[in-house]
XYZ file of C-alpha atoms in Angstrom:
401
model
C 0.000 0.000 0.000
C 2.953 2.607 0.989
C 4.328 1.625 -2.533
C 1.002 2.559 -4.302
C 1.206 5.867 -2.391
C 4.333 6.551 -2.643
C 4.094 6.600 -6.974
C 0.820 8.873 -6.780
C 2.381 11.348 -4.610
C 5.471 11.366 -6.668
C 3.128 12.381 -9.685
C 0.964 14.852 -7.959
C 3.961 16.604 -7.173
C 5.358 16.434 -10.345
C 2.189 17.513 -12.120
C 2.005 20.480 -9.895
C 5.592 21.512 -10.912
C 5.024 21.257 -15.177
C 1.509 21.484 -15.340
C 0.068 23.611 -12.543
C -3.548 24.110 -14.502
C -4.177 20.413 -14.968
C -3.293 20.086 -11.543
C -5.614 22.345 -10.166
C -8.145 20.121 -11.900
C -7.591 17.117 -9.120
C -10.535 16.720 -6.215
C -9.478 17.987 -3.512
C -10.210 15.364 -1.720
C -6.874 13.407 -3.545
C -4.466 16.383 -2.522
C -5.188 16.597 1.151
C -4.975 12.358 0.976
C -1.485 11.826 -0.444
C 0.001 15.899 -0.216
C -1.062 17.014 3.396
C 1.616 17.075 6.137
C 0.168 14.258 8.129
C -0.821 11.860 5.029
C 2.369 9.647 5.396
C 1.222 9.401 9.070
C -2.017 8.393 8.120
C -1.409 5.359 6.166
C 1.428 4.124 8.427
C -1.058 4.346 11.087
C -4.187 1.810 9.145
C -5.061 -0.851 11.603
C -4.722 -4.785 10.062
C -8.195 -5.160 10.160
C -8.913 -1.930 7.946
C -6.209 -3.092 5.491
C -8.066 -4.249 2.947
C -10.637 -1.420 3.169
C -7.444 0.974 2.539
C -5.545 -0.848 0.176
C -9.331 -0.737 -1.852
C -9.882 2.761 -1.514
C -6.263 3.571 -2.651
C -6.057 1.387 -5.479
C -9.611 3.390 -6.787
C -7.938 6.879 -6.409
C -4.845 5.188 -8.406
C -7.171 4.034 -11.088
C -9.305 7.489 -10.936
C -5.738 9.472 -11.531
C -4.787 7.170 -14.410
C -8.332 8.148 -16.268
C -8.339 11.370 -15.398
C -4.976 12.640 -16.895
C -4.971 9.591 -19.821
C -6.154 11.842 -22.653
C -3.614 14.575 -21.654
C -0.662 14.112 -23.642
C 1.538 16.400 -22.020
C 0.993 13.849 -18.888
C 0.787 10.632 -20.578
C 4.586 11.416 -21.238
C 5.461 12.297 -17.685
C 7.904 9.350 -16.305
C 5.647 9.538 -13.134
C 2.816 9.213 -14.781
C 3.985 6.150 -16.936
C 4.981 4.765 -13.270
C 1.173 4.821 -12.356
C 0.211 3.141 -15.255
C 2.508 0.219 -14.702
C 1.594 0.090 -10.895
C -1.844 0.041 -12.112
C -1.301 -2.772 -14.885
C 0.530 -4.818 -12.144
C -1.046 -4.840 -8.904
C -4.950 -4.181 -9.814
C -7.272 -5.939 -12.303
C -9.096 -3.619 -14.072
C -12.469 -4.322 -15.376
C -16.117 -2.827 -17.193
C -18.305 -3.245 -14.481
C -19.641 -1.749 -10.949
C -16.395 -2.155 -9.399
C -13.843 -1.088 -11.700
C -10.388 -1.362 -10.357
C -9.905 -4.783 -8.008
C -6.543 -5.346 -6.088
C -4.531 -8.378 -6.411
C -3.354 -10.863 -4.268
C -0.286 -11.408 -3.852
C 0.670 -14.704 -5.624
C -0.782 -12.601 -8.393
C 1.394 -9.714 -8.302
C 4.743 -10.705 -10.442
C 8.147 -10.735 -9.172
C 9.458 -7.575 -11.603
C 7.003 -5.034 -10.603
C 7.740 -2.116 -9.428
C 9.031 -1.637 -5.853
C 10.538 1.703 -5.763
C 9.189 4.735 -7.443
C 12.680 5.767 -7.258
C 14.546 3.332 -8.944
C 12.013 1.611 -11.342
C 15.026 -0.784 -12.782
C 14.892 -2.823 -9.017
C 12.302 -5.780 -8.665
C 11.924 -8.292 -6.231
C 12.983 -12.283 -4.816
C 11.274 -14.282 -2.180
C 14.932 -15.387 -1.332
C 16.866 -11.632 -1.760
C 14.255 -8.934 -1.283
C 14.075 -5.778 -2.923
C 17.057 -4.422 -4.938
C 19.441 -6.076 -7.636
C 21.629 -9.280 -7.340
C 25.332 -9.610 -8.455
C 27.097 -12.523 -10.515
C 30.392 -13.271 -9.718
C 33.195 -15.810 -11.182
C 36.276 -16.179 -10.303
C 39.530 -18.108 -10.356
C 40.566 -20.361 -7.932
C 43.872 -22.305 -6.743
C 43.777 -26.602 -5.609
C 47.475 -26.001 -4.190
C 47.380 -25.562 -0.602
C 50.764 -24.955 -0.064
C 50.466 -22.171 -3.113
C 47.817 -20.698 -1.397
C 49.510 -17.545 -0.597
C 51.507 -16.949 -3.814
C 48.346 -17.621 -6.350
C 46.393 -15.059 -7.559
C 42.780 -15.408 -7.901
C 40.768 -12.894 -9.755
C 37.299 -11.826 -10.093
C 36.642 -12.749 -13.724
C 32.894 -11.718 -14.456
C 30.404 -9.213 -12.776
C 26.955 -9.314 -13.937
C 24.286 -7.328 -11.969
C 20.837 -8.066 -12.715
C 17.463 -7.289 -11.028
C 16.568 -9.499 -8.496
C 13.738 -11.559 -9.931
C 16.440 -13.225 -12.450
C 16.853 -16.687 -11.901
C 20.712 -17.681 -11.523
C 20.007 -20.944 -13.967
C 20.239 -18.031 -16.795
C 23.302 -16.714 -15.675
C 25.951 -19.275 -16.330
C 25.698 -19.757 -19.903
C 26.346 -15.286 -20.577
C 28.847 -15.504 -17.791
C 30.906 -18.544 -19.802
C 30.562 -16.639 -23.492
C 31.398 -13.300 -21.561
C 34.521 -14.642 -20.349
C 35.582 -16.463 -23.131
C 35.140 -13.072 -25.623
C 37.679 -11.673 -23.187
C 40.135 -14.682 -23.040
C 39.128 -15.726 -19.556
C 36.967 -18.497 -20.096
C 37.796 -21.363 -17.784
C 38.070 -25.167 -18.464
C 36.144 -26.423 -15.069
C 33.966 -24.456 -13.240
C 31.981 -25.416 -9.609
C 28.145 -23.821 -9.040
C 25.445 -23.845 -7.100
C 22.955 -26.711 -8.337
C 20.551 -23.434 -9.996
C 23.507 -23.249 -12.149
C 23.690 -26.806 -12.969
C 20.837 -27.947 -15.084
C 21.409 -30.373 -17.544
C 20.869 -27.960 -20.274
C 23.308 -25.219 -19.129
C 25.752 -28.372 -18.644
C 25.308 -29.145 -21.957
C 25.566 -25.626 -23.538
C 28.856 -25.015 -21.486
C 30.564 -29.062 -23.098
C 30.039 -26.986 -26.422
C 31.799 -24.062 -25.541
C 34.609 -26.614 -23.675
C 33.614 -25.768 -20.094
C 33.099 -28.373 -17.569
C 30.611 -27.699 -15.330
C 30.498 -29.349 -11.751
C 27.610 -29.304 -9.723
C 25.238 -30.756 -8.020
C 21.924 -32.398 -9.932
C 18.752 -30.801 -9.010
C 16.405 -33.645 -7.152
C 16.808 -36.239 -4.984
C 18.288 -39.590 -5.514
C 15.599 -42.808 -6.003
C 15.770 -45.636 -4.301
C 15.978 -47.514 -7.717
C 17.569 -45.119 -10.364
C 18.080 -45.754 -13.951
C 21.639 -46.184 -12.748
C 20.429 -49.613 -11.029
C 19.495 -50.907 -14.504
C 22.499 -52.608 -17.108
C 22.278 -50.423 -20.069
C 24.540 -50.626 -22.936
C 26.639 -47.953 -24.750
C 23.892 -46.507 -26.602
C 21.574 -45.729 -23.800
C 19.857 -48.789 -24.028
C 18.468 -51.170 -21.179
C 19.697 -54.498 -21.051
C 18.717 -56.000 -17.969
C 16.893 -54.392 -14.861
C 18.066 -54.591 -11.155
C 16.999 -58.815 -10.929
C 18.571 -59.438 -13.852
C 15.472 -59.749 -15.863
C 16.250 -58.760 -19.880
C 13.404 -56.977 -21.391
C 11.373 -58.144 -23.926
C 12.040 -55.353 -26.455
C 13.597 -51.929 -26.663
C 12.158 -48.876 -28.438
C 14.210 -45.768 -28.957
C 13.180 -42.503 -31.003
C 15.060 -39.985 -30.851
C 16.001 -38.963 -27.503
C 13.433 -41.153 -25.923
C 13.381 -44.693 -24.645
C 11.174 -47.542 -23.958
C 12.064 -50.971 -22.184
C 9.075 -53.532 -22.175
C 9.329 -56.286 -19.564
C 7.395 -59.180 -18.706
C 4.006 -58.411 -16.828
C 4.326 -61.873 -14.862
C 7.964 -61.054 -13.872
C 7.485 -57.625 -12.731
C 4.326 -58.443 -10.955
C 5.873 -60.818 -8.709
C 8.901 -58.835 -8.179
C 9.579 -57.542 -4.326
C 10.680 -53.772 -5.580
C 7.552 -53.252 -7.404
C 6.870 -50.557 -5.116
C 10.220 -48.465 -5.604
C 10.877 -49.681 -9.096
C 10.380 -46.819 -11.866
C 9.112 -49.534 -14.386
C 5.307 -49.413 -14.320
C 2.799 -51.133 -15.393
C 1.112 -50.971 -19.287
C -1.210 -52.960 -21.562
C 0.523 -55.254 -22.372
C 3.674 -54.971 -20.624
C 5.164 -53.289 -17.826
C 7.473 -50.359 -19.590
C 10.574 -48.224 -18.084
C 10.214 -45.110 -19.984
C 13.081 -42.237 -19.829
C 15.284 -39.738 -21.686
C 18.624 -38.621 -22.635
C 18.342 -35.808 -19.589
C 17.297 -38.595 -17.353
C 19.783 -40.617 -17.631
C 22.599 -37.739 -17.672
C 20.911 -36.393 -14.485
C 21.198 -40.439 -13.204
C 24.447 -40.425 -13.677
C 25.130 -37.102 -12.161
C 23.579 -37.989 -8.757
C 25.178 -41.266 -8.903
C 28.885 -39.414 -9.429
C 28.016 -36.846 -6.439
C 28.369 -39.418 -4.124
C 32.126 -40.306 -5.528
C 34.871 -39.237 -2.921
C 36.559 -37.793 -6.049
C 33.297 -35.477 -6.747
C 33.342 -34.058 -3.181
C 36.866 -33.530 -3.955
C 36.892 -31.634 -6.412
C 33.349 -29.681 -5.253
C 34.899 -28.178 -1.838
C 36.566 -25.236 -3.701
C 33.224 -23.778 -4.365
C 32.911 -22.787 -0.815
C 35.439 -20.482 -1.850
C 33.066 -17.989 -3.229
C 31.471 -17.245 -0.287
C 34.359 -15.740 0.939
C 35.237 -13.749 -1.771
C 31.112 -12.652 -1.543
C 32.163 -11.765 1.822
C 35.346 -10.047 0.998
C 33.376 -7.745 -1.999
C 31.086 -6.412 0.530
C 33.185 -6.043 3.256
C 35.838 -4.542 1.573
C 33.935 -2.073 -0.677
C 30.092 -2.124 0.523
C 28.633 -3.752 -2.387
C 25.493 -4.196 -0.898
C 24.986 -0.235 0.409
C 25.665 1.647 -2.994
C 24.581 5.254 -3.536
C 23.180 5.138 -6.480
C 19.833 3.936 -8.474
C 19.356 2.336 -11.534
C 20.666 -0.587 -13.161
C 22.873 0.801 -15.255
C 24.627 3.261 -12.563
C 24.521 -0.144 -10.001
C 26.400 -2.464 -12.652
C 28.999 0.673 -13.249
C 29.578 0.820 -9.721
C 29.677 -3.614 -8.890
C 32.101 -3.547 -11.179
C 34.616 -0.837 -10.297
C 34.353 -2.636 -6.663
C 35.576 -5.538 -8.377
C 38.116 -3.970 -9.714
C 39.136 -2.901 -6.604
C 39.344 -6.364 -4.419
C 41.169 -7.688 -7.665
C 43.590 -4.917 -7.015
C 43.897 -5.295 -3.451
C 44.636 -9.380 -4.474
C 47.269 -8.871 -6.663
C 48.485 -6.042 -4.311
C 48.659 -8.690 -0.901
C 50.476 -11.278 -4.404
C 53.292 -8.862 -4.957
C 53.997 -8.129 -1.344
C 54.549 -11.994 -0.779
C 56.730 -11.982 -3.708
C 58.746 -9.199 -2.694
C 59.164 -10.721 0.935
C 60.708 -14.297 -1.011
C 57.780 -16.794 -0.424
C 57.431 -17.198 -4.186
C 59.025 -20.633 -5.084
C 58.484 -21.100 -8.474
C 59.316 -19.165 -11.813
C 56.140 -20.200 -13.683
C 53.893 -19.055 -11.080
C 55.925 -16.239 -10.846
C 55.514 -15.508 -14.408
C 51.933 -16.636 -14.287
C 50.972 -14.053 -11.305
C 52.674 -10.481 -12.782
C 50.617 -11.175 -15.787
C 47.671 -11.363 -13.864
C 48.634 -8.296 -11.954
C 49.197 -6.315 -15.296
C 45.536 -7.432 -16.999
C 44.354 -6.347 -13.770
C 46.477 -2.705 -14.341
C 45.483 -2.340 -17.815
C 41.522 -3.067 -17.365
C 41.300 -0.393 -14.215
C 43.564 2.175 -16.461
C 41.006 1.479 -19.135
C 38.104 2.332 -16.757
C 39.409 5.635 -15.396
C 39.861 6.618 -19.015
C 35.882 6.414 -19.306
C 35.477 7.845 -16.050
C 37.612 10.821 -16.891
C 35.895 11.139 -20.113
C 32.794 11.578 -18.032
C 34.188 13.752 -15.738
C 35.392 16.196 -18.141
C 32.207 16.013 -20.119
C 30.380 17.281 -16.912
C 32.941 20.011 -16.603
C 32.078 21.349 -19.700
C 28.586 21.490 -18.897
């Protein structure tokens, strides 16, 4: 409700600055509501049981506004204005009869509306809030003992609004860093990350991807089943060989013997059900890579290999800590992403910094690392010189102005 209220006051204010005899137009009723001293105080002050009553009675003066001014086009182009039409559009159904505007409930009300009047670009997650979220790859070193002397960079920054889903992240992240000469060969995410089809997407551009498979593991998998080379079943967990195979395309179909199956003891757990004629295992290509996946996670060598991703939450830690990441002054997306990725800039510099201090105090034992780390530090150089070229360009353009 504060949200609503917030956007109309924005506009009535507005209005009254540009258009002062349109605005004299408005009930005023609607001015003393949302411009009087003590209307903030009255709406923070709505008992829960009057709630709804409010939130009704609002949403009608939102809809009333948007009519009123909607064959104006001197208002219709107003960025406050356009504001109230998308709050309108996305919290209220709007309809021909007796009761014209109706408010929405919340399951209804999507995830990229409009929370802020004042920065339109930030939406919303169940999981985040309100605001933006950051993407963030980086290198990482398996040597303990060359721990200190590695240098491990911030590769990619990506802000987006906080509705995105991190499963469409990876893939952009991978081509991003590959168009710079970056791109890695293995890389360890969060199981969002990890669908099958972003795993298969980042084989073609010749990135591994480890992670764990979304789901749980069966008690009977397809893994349980002998299946040949081709993806075909030969023989199910008793040993039992089907009576035929069917494959088309990337689906397959394994027909065994009703009599069999019926008088098996795993019946109840088994994934082969019963049919007409048979009982059939049916599954796909994905199935069986995602089979194989959750089988694999439970490999010593795939908890291995899967501890350095912990590693990023440290480095999460060390971007906000270090530069305030998550407290910016600023609004917008673009003016957000400008400023996430300076502050990356700045904990890579502050890494390669901490790199050449252990190298001038002697701790660096070999020549290839050695080699390996200064031309990390000078891609690091040359990207933040590049930067403060733009930002001086921008600087000097204000000057001039």
């Amino acid at each position: 409700m504060i949200h609503i209220k917030d956007h109309r006051q924005k506009f009535l204010v507005n209005l009254k600055r540009g258009h002062k005899e349109l605005f004299d137009t408005i009930d005023e009723g609607i001015l003393d509501k949302y411009l009087s001293e003590k209307s903030l105080q009255c709406f923070s002050m709505v008992k829960p049981s009057e709630s709804a009553k409010t939130l009704t009675s609002v949403s009608t003066d939102l809809f009333n506004l948007v009519e009123h001014f909607k064959d104006y086009p001197e208002v219709k182009v107003m960025h406050s204005y356009k504001l109230l039409e998308r709050v309108l559009k996305e919290q209220c159904n709007v309809s021909d009869d007796g009761n014209p505007v109706e408010v929405k409930r919340h399951k209804e009300i999507p995830s990229d509306s409009l929370q802020n009047p004042s920065d339109p670009d930030a939406t919303y997650s169940g999981h985040k809030g309100q605001g933006y979220q950051v993407q963030v790859m980086e290198t990482y070193c398996k040597d303990e003992d060359a721990k200190e002397e590695s240098l491990n960079l911030i590769t990619h920054i990506e802000v987006e609004p906080a509705h995105e889903s991190d499963a469409n992240a990876l893939i952009p992240a991978i081509e991003s860093s590959k168009e710079r000469g970056l791109a890695p060969e293995e890389l360890l995410a969060d199981t969002l990350y990890g669908s099958d089809e972003n795993c298969q997407k980042a084989e073609k551009l010749g990135v591994e991807v480890v992670s764990p498979a979304k789901g749980t593991k069966e008690e009977i998998s397809l893994l349980d089943f002998e299946v040949s080379e081709k993806g075909d079943v030969v023989s199910c967990p008793q040993g039992h060989v089907p009576v035929r195979t069917k494959t088309k395309k990337t689906r397959h179909t394994a027909a065994f013997d009703s009599q069999r199956c019926a008088a098996c003891s795993f019946q109840g757990t088994c994934p082969v059900k019963q049919g007409k004629k048979y009982h059939y295992l049916r599954y796909t290509d994905k199935e069986m890579r995602l089979a194989k996946r959750r089988a694999y996670e439970q490999t010593e060598e795939f908890k291995d290999r899967y501890r350095w991703r912990s590693g990023i939450e440290a480095t999460m830690s060390e971007y906000d800590r270090r530069t305030g990441v998550k407290h910016l002054r600023v609004r917008g997306l673009k003016a957000v992403r400008f400023c996430a990725t300076l502050k990356a800039v700045g904990v890579n510099i502050f890494r390669a910094a901490a790199v050449r201090k252990a190298m001038n105090n002697g701790r660096t034992a070999y020549s290839g690392v050695l080699s390996a780390q200064v031309h990390a530090i000078y891609v690091v150089k040359e990207r933040f010189s590049k930067t403060w070229g733009q930002l001086r360009k921008i600087f000097t353009l204000f000057d001039r102005h």
